[in-house]
PDB file of C-alpha atoms and ligand atoms in Angstrom:
ATOM      1  CA  MET A 632     -57.272  -1.751 -36.723  1.00  0.00           C
ATOM      2  CA  ILE A 633     -60.877  -0.708 -37.026  1.00  0.00           C
ATOM      3  CA  GLN A 634     -62.295   0.572 -33.759  1.00  0.00           C
ATOM      4  CA  PHE A 635     -65.958   1.025 -32.952  1.00  0.00           C
ATOM      5  CA  THR A 636     -68.059   0.976 -29.808  1.00  0.00           C
ATOM      6  CA  VAL A 637     -70.979  -1.270 -28.946  1.00  0.00           C
ATOM      7  CA  GLU A 638     -73.604  -0.503 -26.311  1.00  0.00           C
ATOM      8  CA  ASP A 639     -75.227  -3.716 -25.117  1.00  0.00           C
ATOM      9  CA  PHE A 640     -78.766  -4.371 -23.877  1.00  0.00           C
ATOM     10  CA  ASN A 641     -77.727  -3.227 -20.390  1.00  0.00           C
ATOM     11  CA  GLY A 642     -76.345   0.076 -21.633  1.00  0.00           C
ATOM     12  CA  GLU A 643     -72.743  -0.982 -21.095  1.00  0.00           C
ATOM     13  CA  ARG A 644     -70.263   0.167 -23.719  1.00  0.00           C
ATOM     14  CA  GLN A 645     -67.229  -1.653 -25.019  1.00  0.00           C
ATOM     15  CA  THR A 646     -64.862  -0.624 -27.792  1.00  0.00           C
ATOM     16  CA  LEU A 647     -63.973  -3.414 -30.209  1.00  0.00           C
ATOM     17  CA  GLU A 648     -60.756  -3.476 -32.228  1.00  0.00           C
ATOM     18  CA  ILE A 649     -61.006  -5.518 -35.378  1.00  0.00           C
ATOM     19  CA  PRO A 650     -58.195  -6.134 -37.878  1.00  0.00           C
ATOM     20  CA  GLU A 651     -58.742  -4.555 -41.271  1.00  0.00           C
ATOM     21  CA  GLY A 652     -59.632  -6.808 -44.166  1.00  0.00           C
ATOM     22  CA  ILE A 653     -61.437  -9.536 -42.221  1.00  0.00           C
ATOM     23  CA  SER A 654     -64.417  -9.518 -44.593  1.00  0.00           C
ATOM     24  CA  LEU A 655     -67.070 -10.136 -41.955  1.00  0.00           C
ATOM     25  CA  SER A 656     -70.354  -8.414 -41.285  1.00  0.00           C
ATOM     26  CA  LEU A 657     -70.933  -6.432 -38.126  1.00  0.00           C
ATOM     27  CA  MET A 658     -73.429  -9.124 -37.071  1.00  0.00           C
ATOM     28  CA  GLU A 659     -70.777 -11.844 -37.401  1.00  0.00           C
ATOM     29  CA  VAL A 660     -68.284  -9.805 -35.405  1.00  0.00           C
ATOM     30  CA  LEU A 661     -70.846  -9.107 -32.686  1.00  0.00           C
ATOM     31  CA  LYS A 662     -71.694 -12.790 -32.356  1.00  0.00           C
ATOM     32  CA  GLY A 663     -68.018 -13.651 -32.363  1.00  0.00           C
ATOM     33  CA  SER A 664     -67.516 -11.119 -29.571  1.00  0.00           C
ATOM     34  CA  ASP A 665     -70.120 -12.922 -27.435  1.00  0.00           C
ATOM     35  CA  TYR A 666     -72.921 -10.441 -27.885  1.00  0.00           C
ATOM     36  CA  ASN A 667     -76.145 -12.302 -27.438  1.00  0.00           C
ATOM     37  CA  ILE A 668     -77.947 -11.502 -30.674  1.00  0.00           C
ATOM     38  CA  LEU A 669     -80.024 -14.182 -32.351  1.00  0.00           C
ATOM     39  CA  ALA A 670     -79.357 -13.454 -36.044  1.00  0.00           C
ATOM     40  CA  THR A 671     -81.937 -16.117 -36.787  1.00  0.00           C
ATOM     41  CA  CYS A 672     -81.847 -15.672 -40.553  1.00  0.00           C
ATOM     42  CA  GLY A 673     -78.087 -15.962 -40.744  1.00  0.00           C
ATOM     43  CA  GLY A 674     -77.569 -12.566 -42.331  1.00  0.00           C
ATOM     44  CA  MET A 675     -80.274 -12.496 -45.008  1.00  0.00           C
ATOM     45  CA  ALA A 676     -81.933  -9.251 -43.823  1.00  0.00           C
ATOM     46  CA  LEU A 677     -85.049 -11.275 -42.952  1.00  0.00           C
ATOM     47  CA  CYS A 678     -85.258 -11.468 -39.148  1.00  0.00           C
ATOM     48  CA  ALA A 679     -84.156  -8.045 -37.861  1.00  0.00           C
ATOM     49  CA  THR A 680     -82.773  -9.593 -34.683  1.00  0.00           C
ATOM     50  CA  CYS A 681     -79.481  -7.891 -35.563  1.00  0.00           C
ATOM     51  CA  HIS A 682     -81.082  -4.429 -35.480  1.00  0.00           C
ATOM     52  CA  VAL A 683     -78.691  -1.744 -34.232  1.00  0.00           C
ATOM     53  CA  GLN A 684     -79.111   1.969 -33.680  1.00  0.00           C
ATOM     54  CA  VAL A 685     -76.200   4.066 -34.917  1.00  0.00           C
ATOM     55  CA  LEU A 686     -75.529   6.630 -32.191  1.00  0.00           C
ATOM     56  CA  GLU A 687     -72.407   8.099 -33.815  1.00  0.00           C
ATOM     57  CA  GLY A 688     -70.742   7.736 -37.189  1.00  0.00           C
ATOM     58  CA  GLY A 689     -73.820   7.055 -39.266  1.00  0.00           C
ATOM     59  CA  ASP A 690     -72.820   9.492 -42.012  1.00  0.00           C
ATOM     60  CA  ALA A 691     -69.787   7.405 -42.959  1.00  0.00           C
ATOM     61  CA  LEU A 692     -71.768   4.195 -43.405  1.00  0.00           C
ATOM     62  CA  PRO A 693     -72.863   2.987 -46.830  1.00  0.00           C
ATOM     63  CA  ASP A 694     -76.488   3.617 -47.775  1.00  0.00           C
ATOM     64  CA  LEU A 695     -79.188   1.117 -46.897  1.00  0.00           C
ATOM     65  CA  ASN A 696     -79.576  -1.608 -49.473  1.00  0.00           C
ATOM     66  CA  ASP A 697     -83.087  -2.514 -50.683  1.00  0.00           C
ATOM     67  CA  ALA A 698     -83.482  -5.604 -48.507  1.00  0.00           C
ATOM     68  CA  GLU A 699     -82.270  -3.784 -45.410  1.00  0.00           C
ATOM     69  CA  GLY A 700     -84.553  -0.816 -46.010  1.00  0.00           C
ATOM     70  CA  ALA A 701     -87.555  -3.055 -46.600  1.00  0.00           C
ATOM     71  CA  MET A 702     -86.932  -4.998 -43.390  1.00  0.00           C
ATOM     72  CA  LEU A 703     -86.403  -1.886 -41.297  1.00  0.00           C
ATOM     73  CA  ASP A 704     -89.648  -0.442 -42.661  1.00  0.00           C
ATOM     74  CA  THR A 705     -91.511  -3.274 -40.958  1.00  0.00           C
ATOM     75  CA  LEU A 706     -90.035  -2.571 -37.510  1.00  0.00           C
ATOM     76  CA  PRO A 707     -92.138  -0.355 -35.266  1.00  0.00           C
ATOM     77  CA  ASP A 708     -89.093   0.679 -33.226  1.00  0.00           C
ATOM     78  CA  ALA A 709     -86.788   1.452 -36.158  1.00  0.00           C
ATOM     79  CA  GLY A 710     -85.747   5.016 -36.819  1.00  0.00           C
ATOM     80  CA  SER A 711     -83.644   6.917 -39.313  1.00  0.00           C
ATOM     81  CA  ASP A 712     -80.552   5.806 -37.383  1.00  0.00           C
ATOM     82  CA  SER A 713     -81.427   2.101 -37.553  1.00  0.00           C
ATOM     83  CA  ARG A 714     -79.365  -0.471 -39.457  1.00  0.00           C
ATOM     84  CA  LEU A 715     -79.168  -4.223 -39.740  1.00  0.00           C
ATOM     85  CA  ALA A 716     -75.769  -5.365 -38.496  1.00  0.00           C
ATOM     86  CA  CYS A 717     -75.729  -8.250 -40.972  1.00  0.00           C
ATOM     87  CA  GLN A 718     -75.795  -5.809 -43.870  1.00  0.00           C
ATOM     88  CA  LEU A 719     -72.814  -3.748 -42.684  1.00  0.00           C
ATOM     89  CA  ARG A 720     -69.313  -4.909 -43.564  1.00  0.00           C
ATOM     90  CA  VAL A 721     -66.665  -4.344 -40.941  1.00  0.00           C
ATOM     91  CA  ASP A 722     -64.343  -1.969 -42.754  1.00  0.00           C
ATOM     92  CA  GLU A 723     -63.046   1.582 -42.410  1.00  0.00           C
ATOM     93  CA  THR A 724     -66.583   3.002 -42.755  1.00  0.00           C
ATOM     94  CA  LEU A 725     -67.237   1.767 -39.188  1.00  0.00           C
ATOM     95  CA  GLN A 726     -64.213   3.563 -37.732  1.00  0.00           C
ATOM     96  CA  GLY A 727     -65.258   5.453 -34.602  1.00  0.00           C
ATOM     97  CA  ALA A 728     -68.914   4.529 -34.872  1.00  0.00           C
ATOM     98  CA  VAL A 729     -71.112   3.790 -31.846  1.00  0.00           C
ATOM     99  CA  PHE A 730     -73.802   1.111 -32.142  1.00  0.00           C
ATOM    100  CA  ARG A 731     -76.568   0.329 -29.666  1.00  0.00           C
ATOM    101  CA  LEU A 732     -77.986  -3.185 -29.836  1.00  0.00           C
ATOM    102  CA  ARG A 733     -81.724  -3.125 -30.468  1.00  0.00           C
ATOM    103  CA  GLY A 734     -82.589  -6.557 -31.812  1.00  0.00           C
ATOM    104  CA  ALA A 735     -83.911  -9.497 -29.846  1.00  0.00           C
ATOM    105  CA  GLU A 736     -81.589 -11.184 -27.382  1.00  0.00           C
TER     106      GLU A 736
HETATM  107  S1  FES B 803     -79.289 -11.555 -39.089  1.00  0.00           S
HETATM  108 FE1  FES B 803     -81.345 -11.592 -39.699  1.00  0.00          FE
HETATM  109  S2  FES B 803     -81.689  -9.580 -40.407  1.00  0.00           S
HETATM  110 FE2  FES B 803     -79.621  -9.558 -39.816  1.00  0.00          FE
END
């Protein structure tokens, strides 16, 4: 199982356990776990409503891809620890990470 923690818009934390090999993005898993993120663009790195801040575990994540980096550059509240959940695959690189939801509800 892959375990990571999500801090919601109210600051409440919950640890999710996801089976390995599900081949879903973090955005898809968050929506499937009833987190209220819009993901308006459906995972195309175009809307930034799936913006998350990586509080722990960022070093293990894959580098930003070009589309993700370009989108994050347009966000006034993005920082060096920002990622787009739709561009992160749920795999062992997320093990132990802590994500804070930042996108629009
Ligand atoms: S779902 Fe739109 S940028 Fe991630």
